mmCIF file of C-alpha atoms in Angstrom:
data_model
loop_
_atom_site.group_PDB
_atom_site.id
_atom_site.type_symbol
_atom_site.label_atom_id
_atom_site.label_comp_id
_atom_site.label_asym_id
_atom_site.label_seq_id
_atom_site.Cartn_x
_atom_site.Cartn_y
_atom_site.Cartn_z
ATOM 1 C CA ASP A 1 117.553 105.932 100.948
ATOM 2 C CA THR A 2 114.882 103.550 99.076
ATOM 3 C CA ALA A 3 111.579 105.744 98.872
ATOM 4 C CA VAL A 4 109.631 103.068 98.631
ATOM 5 C CA SER A 5 110.491 99.470 100.259
ATOM 6 C CA GLN A 6 109.097 96.547 100.443
ATOM 7 C CA THR A 7 109.770 93.237 102.632
ATOM 8 C CA PRO A 8 110.411 90.702 101.929
ATOM 9 C CA LYS A 9 111.554 90.888 98.514
ATOM 10 C CA TYR A 10 110.930 87.015 97.587
ATOM 11 C CA LEU A 11 108.448 84.527 100.045
ATOM 12 C CA VAL A 12 108.187 80.856 99.037
ATOM 13 C CA THR A 13 105.440 79.533 101.429
ATOM 14 C CA GLN A 14 103.379 76.263 101.374
ATOM 15 C CA MET A 15 99.472 76.525 100.699
ATOM 16 C CA GLY A 16 97.241 76.889 103.810
ATOM 17 C CA ASN A 17 99.744 79.236 105.421
ATOM 18 C CA ASP A 18 99.425 82.744 106.405
ATOM 19 C CA LYS A 19 102.026 85.717 105.358
ATOM 20 C CA SER A 20 102.464 89.324 105.409
ATOM 21 C CA ILE A 21 104.384 91.721 103.256
ATOM 22 C CA LYS A 22 104.978 94.764 104.027
ATOM 23 C CA CYS A 23 105.835 97.834 102.300
ATOM 24 C CA GLU A 24 107.028 101.986 104.113
ATOM 25 C CA GLN A 25 107.467 104.992 101.988
ATOM 26 C CA ASN A 26 109.500 107.768 103.215
ATOM 27 C CA LEU A 27 108.135 110.552 100.231
ATOM 28 C CA GLY A 28 105.578 111.918 102.598
ATOM 29 C CA HIS A 29 102.735 110.973 100.162
ATOM 30 C CA ASP A 30 99.227 110.687 101.200
ATOM 31 C CA THR A 31 98.175 107.495 99.524
ATOM 32 C CA MET A 32 99.358 103.429 99.180
ATOM 33 C CA TYR A 33 98.458 100.879 96.974
ATOM 34 C CA TRP A 34 98.892 97.478 96.590
ATOM 35 C CA TYR A 35 99.112 95.523 92.929
ATOM 36 C CA LYS A 36 99.637 92.381 91.630
ATOM 37 C CA GLN A 37 101.382 91.168 88.588
ATOM 38 C CA ASP A 38 99.970 88.064 87.799
ATOM 39 C CA SER A 39 101.444 85.390 85.340
ATOM 40 C CA LYS A 40 99.884 87.750 82.295
ATOM 41 C CA LYS A 41 101.876 90.276 83.690
ATOM 42 C CA PHE A 42 98.784 92.462 84.239
ATOM 43 C CA LEU A 43 99.386 95.137 87.035
ATOM 44 C CA LYS A 44 96.033 94.793 88.816
ATOM 45 C CA ILE A 45 95.180 97.079 91.838
ATOM 46 C CA MET A 46 94.054 95.375 94.826
ATOM 47 C CA PHE A 47 93.655 98.357 97.409
ATOM 48 C CA SER A 48 94.422 101.779 98.050
ATOM 49 C CA TYR A 49 94.769 103.740 101.222
ATOM 50 C CA ASN A 50 94.452 107.625 101.477
ATOM 51 C CA ASN A 51 95.489 109.181 105.321
ATOM 52 C CA LYS A 52 94.856 105.554 106.509
ATOM 53 C CA GLU A 53 91.789 105.131 105.069
ATOM 54 C CA LEU A 54 90.671 102.533 102.426
ATOM 55 C CA ILE A 55 89.014 104.103 99.406
ATOM 56 C CA ILE A 56 89.708 101.292 96.783
ATOM 57 C CA ASN A 57 88.891 97.769 97.496
ATOM 58 C CA GLU A 58 88.649 95.612 94.148
ATOM 59 C CA THR A 59 87.185 92.180 93.469
ATOM 60 C CA VAL A 60 89.858 90.655 95.800
ATOM 61 C CA PRO A 61 89.045 87.444 98.315
ATOM 62 C CA ASN A 62 88.697 88.511 101.412
ATOM 63 C CA ARG A 63 91.928 86.089 102.586
ATOM 64 C CA PHE A 64 93.640 89.360 101.486
ATOM 65 C CA SER A 65 93.499 92.041 104.278
ATOM 66 C CA PRO A 66 95.471 95.606 104.143
ATOM 67 C CA LYS A 67 96.450 97.324 107.160
ATOM 68 C CA SER A 68 97.976 101.005 107.328
ATOM 69 C CA PRO A 69 98.893 101.576 110.647
ATOM 70 C CA ASP A 70 100.032 105.242 109.607
ATOM 71 C CA LYS A 71 100.147 106.905 106.175
ATOM 72 C CA ALA A 72 103.871 105.974 105.625
ATOM 73 C CA HIS A 73 102.825 102.294 106.038
ATOM 74 C CA LEU A 74 100.734 99.707 104.178
ATOM 75 C CA ASN A 75 100.754 95.767 104.592
ATOM 76 C CA LEU A 76 99.105 93.460 103.214
ATOM 77 C CA HIS A 77 98.110 90.271 104.885
ATOM 78 C CA ILE A 78 97.107 86.742 102.964
ATOM 79 C CA ASN A 79 95.313 84.004 104.977
ATOM 80 C CA SER A 80 95.224 80.528 103.872
ATOM 81 C CA LEU A 81 97.520 80.998 101.017
ATOM 82 C CA GLU A 82 96.847 79.167 97.440
ATOM 83 C CA LEU A 83 98.817 78.293 94.821
ATOM 84 C CA GLY A 84 97.149 80.948 92.478
ATOM 85 C CA ASP A 85 97.914 83.484 95.183
ATOM 86 C CA SER A 86 101.606 82.993 93.559
ATOM 87 C CA ALA A 87 102.372 86.682 91.843
ATOM 88 C CA VAL A 88 104.397 89.689 92.165
ATOM 89 C CA TYR A 89 102.901 92.094 94.721
ATOM 90 C CA PHE A 90 104.161 95.900 93.961
ATOM 91 C CA CYS A 91 103.516 98.523 96.789
ATOM 92 C CA ALA A 92 103.342 102.129 95.311
ATOM 93 C CA SER A 93 102.621 105.129 96.553
ATOM 94 C CA SER A 94 101.586 108.785 95.359
ATOM 95 C CA GLN A 95 100.819 112.356 96.691
ATOM 96 C CA VAL A 96 98.244 113.648 94.236
ATOM 97 C CA LYS A 97 94.931 112.333 94.101
ATOM 98 C CA ALA A 98 95.115 109.356 92.061
ATOM 99 C CA GLY A 99 98.354 110.395 91.034
ATOM 100 C CA ALA A 100 98.167 112.534 88.303
ATOM 101 C CA TYR A 101 101.107 113.530 86.101
ATOM 102 C CA TYR A 102 103.184 112.387 88.527
ATOM 103 C CA GLY A 103 102.470 108.784 88.727
ATOM 104 C CA TYR A 104 102.999 106.447 91.424
ATOM 105 C CA THR A 105 106.185 105.448 93.013
ATOM 106 C CA PHE A 106 106.759 101.795 93.150
ATOM 107 C CA GLY A 107 108.404 99.806 95.578
ATOM 108 C CA SER A 108 110.296 96.537 93.816
ATOM 109 C CA GLY A 109 108.150 93.889 94.568
ATOM 110 C CA THR A 110 107.979 91.221 96.112
ATOM 111 C CA ARG A 111 107.802 87.605 94.307
ATOM 112 C CA LEU A 112 105.563 85.064 96.415
ATOM 113 C CA THR A 113 105.629 81.861 95.433
ATOM 114 C CA VAL A 114 102.776 79.034 97.185
ATOM 115 C CA VAL A 115 104.052 75.566 96.715
ATOM 116 C CA ASP B 1 87.878 93.007 81.273
ATOM 117 C CA GLN B 2 91.130 94.917 80.247
ATOM 118 C CA GLN B 3 90.805 98.755 79.647
ATOM 119 C CA VAL B 4 93.850 99.135 78.223
ATOM 120 C CA LYS B 5 95.731 97.030 75.673
ATOM 121 C CA GLN B 6 99.001 96.665 74.792
ATOM 122 C CA ASN B 7 98.793 94.622 71.184
ATOM 123 C CA SER B 8 102.917 94.082 70.555
ATOM 124 C CA PRO B 9 104.201 92.166 73.864
ATOM 125 C CA SER B 10 107.848 92.798 72.503
ATOM 126 C CA LEU B 11 109.903 95.205 70.157
ATOM 127 C CA SER B 12 113.510 94.881 68.988
ATOM 128 C CA VAL B 13 115.100 98.004 67.275
ATOM 129 C CA GLN B 14 118.194 99.020 66.810
ATOM 130 C CA GLU B 15 120.431 101.290 68.529
ATOM 131 C CA GLY B 16 120.051 104.349 67.495
ATOM 132 C CA ARG B 17 117.085 104.136 65.830
ATOM 133 C CA ILE B 18 113.066 104.960 66.658
ATOM 134 C CA SER B 19 111.281 103.225 68.911
ATOM 135 C CA ILE B 20 107.263 103.445 69.011
ATOM 136 C CA LEU B 21 105.244 101.607 71.333
ATOM 137 C CA ASN B 22 101.421 101.790 70.693
ATOM 138 C CA CYS B 23 98.471 101.486 73.667
ATOM 139 C CA ASP B 24 94.680 101.416 73.064
ATOM 140 C CA TYR B 25 92.060 102.313 75.738
ATOM 141 C CA THR B 26 88.025 101.539 75.926
ATOM 142 C CA ASN B 27 86.864 103.941 78.272
ATOM 143 C CA SER B 28 86.831 107.686 77.174
ATOM 144 C CA MET B 29 86.463 109.029 80.801
ATOM 145 C CA PHE B 30 90.216 108.545 81.066
ATOM 146 C CA ASP B 31 91.818 112.023 81.365
ATOM 147 C CA TYR B 32 95.489 111.158 82.113
ATOM 148 C CA PHE B 33 98.083 108.937 80.710
ATOM 149 C CA LEU B 34 101.467 107.785 81.632
ATOM 150 C CA TRP B 35 103.972 105.381 80.424
ATOM 151 C CA TYR B 36 106.169 103.531 82.693
ATOM 152 C CA LYS B 37 109.390 101.629 82.335
ATOM 153 C CA LYS B 38 110.275 98.620 84.079
ATOM 154 C CA TYR B 39 113.889 96.666 84.520
ATOM 155 C CA PRO B 40 114.171 93.317 85.971
ATOM 156 C CA ALA B 41 113.514 92.423 89.914
ATOM 157 C CA GLU B 42 112.381 96.160 89.831
ATOM 158 C CA GLY B 43 109.238 98.228 90.459
ATOM 159 C CA PRO B 44 107.944 99.888 87.591
ATOM 160 C CA THR B 45 109.768 103.662 87.925
ATOM 161 C CA PHE B 46 107.736 106.705 86.046
ATOM 162 C CA LEU B 47 108.575 107.967 82.528
ATOM 163 C CA ILE B 48 106.400 110.387 81.186
ATOM 164 C CA SER B 49 102.782 111.500 81.353
ATOM 165 C CA ILE B 50 100.059 113.501 79.121
ATOM 166 C CA SER B 51 96.770 115.207 80.115
ATOM 167 C CA SER B 52 93.559 114.899 77.765
ATOM 168 C CA ILE B 53 93.785 118.344 77.323
ATOM 169 C CA LYS B 54 97.016 117.971 74.981
ATOM 170 C CA ASP B 55 98.128 115.802 72.451
ATOM 171 C CA LYS B 56 101.611 115.791 72.817
ATOM 172 C CA ASN B 57 104.395 115.828 75.933
ATOM 173 C CA GLU B 58 107.867 115.810 75.455
ATOM 174 C CA ASP B 59 110.860 114.784 77.852
ATOM 175 C CA GLY B 60 114.076 114.790 76.034
ATOM 176 C CA ARG B 61 114.369 111.218 73.936
ATOM 177 C CA PHE B 62 110.716 110.696 74.976
ATOM 178 C CA THR B 63 107.717 112.004 73.300
ATOM 179 C CA VAL B 64 104.089 110.800 73.872
ATOM 180 C CA PHE B 65 101.279 111.561 71.645
ATOM 181 C CA LEU B 66 97.360 111.118 72.417
ATOM 182 C CA ASN B 67 94.869 110.714 69.661
ATOM 183 C CA LYS B 68 91.645 111.244 72.088
ATOM 184 C CA SER B 69 89.376 110.482 69.265
ATOM 185 C CA ALA B 70 91.197 107.011 68.541
ATOM 186 C CA LYS B 71 91.621 106.151 72.344
ATOM 187 C CA HIS B 72 95.310 105.475 71.464
ATOM 188 C CA LEU B 73 98.175 106.724 72.680
ATOM 189 C CA SER B 74 101.949 106.060 71.506
ATOM 190 C CA LEU B 75 105.319 106.593 73.103
ATOM 191 C CA HIS B 76 108.305 107.372 70.954
ATOM 192 C CA ILE B 77 111.767 106.552 71.798
ATOM 193 C CA VAL B 78 114.805 108.716 69.798
ATOM 194 C CA PRO B 79 117.339 107.974 69.550
ATOM 195 C CA SER B 80 117.142 104.297 71.464
ATOM 196 C CA GLN B 81 119.786 103.307 73.282
ATOM 197 C CA PRO B 82 120.601 100.261 74.995
ATOM 198 C CA GLY B 83 119.419 101.245 78.659
ATOM 199 C CA ASP B 84 115.918 101.901 77.158
ATOM 200 C CA SER B 85 115.914 97.965 76.410
ATOM 201 C CA ALA B 86 112.779 97.420 79.426
ATOM 202 C CA VAL B 87 109.572 96.709 79.609
ATOM 203 C CA TYR B 88 107.039 99.510 79.127
ATOM 204 C CA PHE B 89 103.830 99.644 80.854
ATOM 205 C CA CYS B 90 100.898 102.201 79.790
ATOM 206 C CA ALA B 91 98.926 103.514 82.161
ATOM 207 C CA VAL B 92 95.341 105.267 82.166
ATOM 208 C CA GLY B 93 93.299 107.066 84.915
ATOM 209 C CA ARG B 94 90.757 109.709 85.931
ATOM 210 C CA SER B 95 91.514 112.560 87.824
ATOM 211 C CA ASN B 96 88.456 112.041 90.381
ATOM 212 C CA ASP B 97 89.827 108.871 90.950
ATOM 213 C CA TYR B 98 92.548 107.170 92.423
ATOM 214 C CA LYS B 99 93.163 104.168 90.509
ATOM 215 C CA LEU B 100 95.208 103.519 87.113
ATOM 216 C CA SER B 101 94.711 100.587 84.827
ATOM 217 C CA PHE B 102 97.908 99.316 83.489
ATOM 218 C CA GLY B 103 98.526 97.421 80.215
ATOM 219 C CA ALA B 104 100.410 94.358 80.147
ATOM 220 C CA GLY B 105 103.914 95.828 78.916
ATOM 221 C CA THR B 106 105.943 95.876 75.858
ATOM 222 C CA THR B 107 109.130 94.567 76.262
ATOM 223 C CA VAL B 108 111.738 96.355 74.282
ATOM 224 C CA THR B 109 115.214 95.330 73.125
ATOM 225 C CA VAL B 110 117.818 97.627 71.486
ATOM 226 C CA ARG B 111 120.479 95.912 69.794
ATOM 227 C CA ALA B 112 123.828 97.683 69.633
#
Protein backbone atom coordinates (compact mmCIF):
# COMPACT_ATOMS: atom_id res chain seq x y z
CA ASP A 1 0.00 0.00 0.00
CA THR A 2 1.80 3.10 -1.30
CA ALA A 3 2.27 5.82 1.32
CA VAL A 4 2.44 8.78 -1.11
CA SER A 5 1.02 8.09 -4.54
CA GLN A 6 1.14 10.36 -7.56
CA THR A 7 -0.70 10.03 -10.83
CA PRO A 8 0.15 9.93 -13.61
CA LYS A 9 3.72 8.66 -13.51
CA TYR A 10 4.42 9.93 -17.02
CA LEU A 11 2.74 12.79 -18.83
CA VAL A 12 3.53 13.91 -22.37
CA THR A 13 1.57 16.89 -23.64
CA GLN A 14 1.72 19.71 -26.12
CA MET A 15 2.59 23.31 -25.38
CA GLY A 16 -0.40 25.40 -24.40
CA ASN A 17 -2.35 22.53 -22.86
CA ASP A 18 -3.64 22.43 -19.29
CA LYS A 19 -2.83 19.40 -17.16
CA SER A 20 -3.17 18.17 -13.58
CA ILE A 21 -1.09 15.91 -11.38
CA LYS A 22 -2.73 14.26 -8.40
CA CYS A 23 -1.18 13.28 -5.09
CA GLU A 24 -2.57 11.34 -2.17
CA GLN A 25 -0.98 10.26 1.10
CA ASN A 26 -2.30 7.64 3.50
CA LEU A 27 0.14 8.38 6.32
CA GLY A 28 -2.10 10.79 8.20
CA HIS A 29 0.49 13.55 7.74
CA ASP A 30 -0.54 17.18 8.19
CA THR A 31 1.75 18.76 5.63
CA MET A 32 2.14 18.13 1.91
CA TYR A 33 4.54 19.56 -0.65
CA TRP A 34 5.25 19.84 -4.34
CA TYR A 35 8.87 19.82 -5.44
CA LYS A 36 10.26 20.19 -8.94
CA GLN A 37 13.41 18.43 -10.08
CA ASP A 38 14.81 20.29 -13.06
CA SER A 39 17.34 19.25 -15.68
CA LYS A 40 20.20 20.11 -13.31
CA LYS A 41 18.74 17.63 -10.81
CA PHE A 42 18.06 20.19 -8.09
CA LEU A 43 14.94 19.54 -6.03
CA LYS A 44 13.21 22.89 -5.56
CA ILE A 45 10.14 23.48 -3.44
CA MET A 46 7.11 24.94 -5.14
CA PHE A 47 4.26 24.78 -2.65
CA SER A 48 3.39 23.44 0.77
CA TYR A 49 0.03 22.96 2.47
CA ASN A 50 -0.56 22.32 6.13
CA ASN A 51 -4.04 21.04 6.98
CA LYS A 52 -5.35 22.37 3.65
CA GLU A 53 -3.83 25.80 4.20
CA LEU A 54 -1.16 27.16 1.85
CA ILE A 55 1.97 27.89 3.87
CA ILE A 56 4.72 28.00 1.25
CA ASN A 57 4.39 29.53 -2.18
CA GLU A 58 7.80 29.94 -3.75
CA THR A 59 8.48 31.99 -6.84
CA VAL A 60 6.48 29.91 -9.26
CA PRO A 61 4.58 31.19 -12.33
CA ASN A 62 0.91 31.68 -11.56
CA ARG A 63 0.16 29.14 -14.29
CA PHE A 64 0.83 26.63 -11.50
CA SER A 65 -2.01 26.31 -9.01
CA PRO A 66 -2.09 23.83 -6.14
CA LYS A 67 -5.33 22.61 -4.63
CA SER A 68 -5.79 20.69 -1.41
CA PRO A 69 -9.36 19.41 -0.98
CA ASP A 70 -8.38 17.71 2.28
CA LYS A 71 -5.16 17.08 4.16
CA ALA A 72 -4.61 13.75 2.42
CA HIS A 73 -4.64 15.22 -1.08
CA LEU A 74 -2.62 17.89 -2.85
CA ASN A 75 -3.10 18.33 -6.57
CA LEU A 76 -1.12 20.48 -8.97
CA HIS A 77 -2.78 22.11 -11.96
CA ILE A 78 -0.70 23.69 -14.69
CA ASN A 79 -2.19 26.02 -17.28
CA SER A 80 -0.75 26.90 -20.68
CA LEU A 81 2.13 24.48 -20.47
CA GLU A 82 5.52 25.63 -21.74
CA LEU A 83 8.60 23.70 -22.85
CA GLY A 84 10.43 24.85 -19.71
CA ASP A 85 7.87 23.11 -17.52
CA SER A 86 9.34 19.76 -18.54
CA ALA A 87 10.69 18.23 -15.34
CA VAL A 88 9.99 15.59 -12.72
CA TYR A 89 7.48 16.73 -10.13
CA PHE A 90 7.55 15.12 -6.70
CA CYS A 91 4.84 15.20 -4.10
CA ALA A 92 5.86 14.70 -0.47
CA SER A 93 4.32 14.71 2.98
CA SER A 94 5.56 15.12 6.53
CA GLN A 95 4.06 14.97 9.98
CA VAL A 96 6.17 17.15 12.20
CA LYS A 97 6.90 20.75 11.40
CA ALA A 98 9.35 21.05 8.50
CA GLY A 99 9.92 17.30 8.57
CA ALA A 100 12.34 17.46 11.49
CA TYR A 101 14.20 14.23 12.02
CA TYR A 102 11.75 12.11 10.12
CA GLY A 103 12.07 13.88 6.86
CA TYR A 104 9.64 13.83 4.07
CA THR A 105 8.00 10.83 2.49
CA PHE A 106 8.12 11.31 -1.26
CA GLY A 107 5.98 9.96 -4.02
CA SER A 108 7.65 8.28 -6.98
CA GLY A 109 7.41 11.37 -9.16
CA THR A 110 5.62 12.47 -12.32
CA ARG A 111 7.80 12.99 -15.37
CA LEU A 112 6.22 15.78 -17.39
CA THR A 113 7.38 16.27 -20.96
CA VAL A 114 6.06 19.23 -22.91
CA VAL A 115 6.51 18.98 -26.69
CA ASP B 1 21.14 31.08 -5.27
CA GLN B 2 21.91 27.56 -4.17
CA GLN B 3 22.04 27.23 -0.41
CA VAL B 4 23.18 23.61 -0.42
CA LYS B 5 26.06 22.35 -2.49
CA GLN B 6 27.18 18.84 -3.23
CA ASN B 7 30.33 19.46 -5.22
CA SER B 8 30.94 15.88 -6.28
CA PRO B 9 28.36 14.83 -8.85
CA SER B 10 29.57 11.24 -8.78
CA LEU B 11 31.52 8.77 -6.68
CA SER B 12 32.74 5.29 -7.56
CA VAL B 13 33.80 2.94 -4.78
CA GLN B 14 34.67 -0.71 -4.49
CA GLU B 15 32.36 -3.01 -2.59
CA GLY B 16 33.38 -3.28 1.04
CA ARG B 17 35.18 0.07 1.10
CA ILE B 18 34.01 3.35 2.62
CA SER B 19 31.91 5.87 0.67
CA ILE B 20 32.21 9.47 1.83
CA LEU B 21 29.74 12.03 0.51
CA ASN B 22 30.11 15.72 1.26
CA CYS B 23 27.70 18.62 1.50
CA ASP B 24 28.20 22.33 2.21
CA TYR B 25 25.55 24.86 3.16
CA THR B 26 25.59 28.63 3.31
CA ASN B 27 23.13 29.67 6.01
CA SER B 28 24.12 29.20 9.65
CA MET B 29 20.44 29.39 10.62
CA PHE B 30 19.86 25.84 9.38
CA ASP B 31 19.57 23.56 12.38
CA TYR B 32 18.74 20.15 11.03
CA PHE B 33 20.26 18.16 8.25
CA LEU B 34 19.17 15.08 6.35
CA TRP B 35 20.35 12.65 3.74
CA TYR B 36 18.06 11.04 1.19
CA LYS B 37 18.71 8.16 -1.17
CA LYS B 38 17.10 7.90 -4.59
CA TYR B 39 16.90 5.03 -7.04
CA PRO B 40 15.96 5.64 -10.71
CA ALA B 41 12.24 6.18 -11.34
CA GLU B 42 11.54 6.36 -7.61
CA GLY B 43 11.14 9.19 -5.15
CA PRO B 44 13.88 10.04 -2.63
CA THR B 45 13.70 8.07 0.60
CA PHE B 46 14.82 9.34 3.97
CA LEU B 47 18.11 7.82 5.11
CA ILE B 48 19.49 9.57 8.18
CA SER B 49 19.37 12.96 9.87
CA ILE B 50 21.19 15.04 12.47
CA SER B 51 20.30 18.14 14.44
CA SER B 52 22.61 21.06 15.09
CA ILE B 53 23.07 20.04 18.72
CA LYS B 54 25.00 16.95 17.65
CA ASP B 55 28.10 16.41 15.57
CA LYS B 56 27.55 12.74 14.75
CA ASN B 57 24.66 10.37 14.24
CA GLU B 58 24.98 6.72 13.39
CA ASP B 59 22.49 4.20 12.01
CA GLY B 60 23.95 0.86 11.06
CA ARG B 61 26.33 1.30 8.16
CA PHE B 62 25.44 4.99 7.78
CA THR B 63 26.99 7.81 9.81
CA VAL B 64 26.40 11.52 9.34
CA PHE B 65 28.94 14.05 10.62
CA LEU B 66 28.19 17.73 11.13
CA ASN B 67 30.78 20.51 11.34
CA LYS B 68 28.77 23.64 12.12
CA SER B 69 31.70 26.03 12.08
CA ALA B 70 32.58 24.90 8.57
CA LYS B 71 28.92 24.59 7.52
CA HIS B 72 29.73 21.13 6.29
CA LEU B 73 28.21 17.71 6.67
CA SER B 74 29.22 14.35 5.37
CA LEU B 75 27.74 10.89 5.03
CA HIS B 76 29.88 7.81 5.54
CA ILE B 77 28.75 4.41 4.32
CA VAL B 78 30.78 1.52 5.70
CA PRO B 79 31.05 -1.02 4.21
CA SER B 80 29.63 -0.03 0.83
CA GLN B 81 27.36 -2.60 -0.81
CA PRO B 82 26.09 -2.90 -4.41
CA GLY B 83 22.58 -1.96 -3.23
CA ASP B 84 23.95 1.39 -2.09
CA SER B 85 24.36 2.43 -5.73
CA ALA B 86 21.96 5.37 -5.97
CA VAL B 87 21.79 9.17 -5.95
CA TYR B 88 22.25 10.70 -2.50
CA PHE B 89 20.76 14.10 -1.72
CA CYS B 90 21.76 16.31 1.16
CA ALA B 91 18.91 18.42 2.59
CA VAL B 92 18.88 21.20 5.18
CA GLY B 93 16.14 23.01 7.06
CA ARG B 94 15.21 25.19 10.01
CA SER B 95 13.09 23.98 12.87
CA ASN B 96 10.76 26.99 12.57
CA ASP B 97 10.21 26.46 8.86
CA TYR B 98 8.45 23.86 6.76
CA LYS B 99 10.89 23.89 3.88
CA LEU B 100 13.83 21.65 3.09
CA SER B 101 16.50 22.83 0.66
CA PHE B 102 18.24 20.12 -1.33
CA GLY B 103 21.60 19.74 -2.98
CA ALA B 104 21.95 18.52 -6.57
CA GLY B 105 22.84 15.01 -5.48
CA THR B 106 25.84 12.69 -5.72
CA THR B 107 25.58 9.51 -7.77
CA VAL B 108 27.28 6.64 -5.98
CA THR B 109 28.33 3.55 -7.89
CA VAL B 110 29.54 0.57 -5.87
CA ARG B 111 31.73 -1.74 -7.95
CA ALA B 112 31.77 -5.44 -7.23
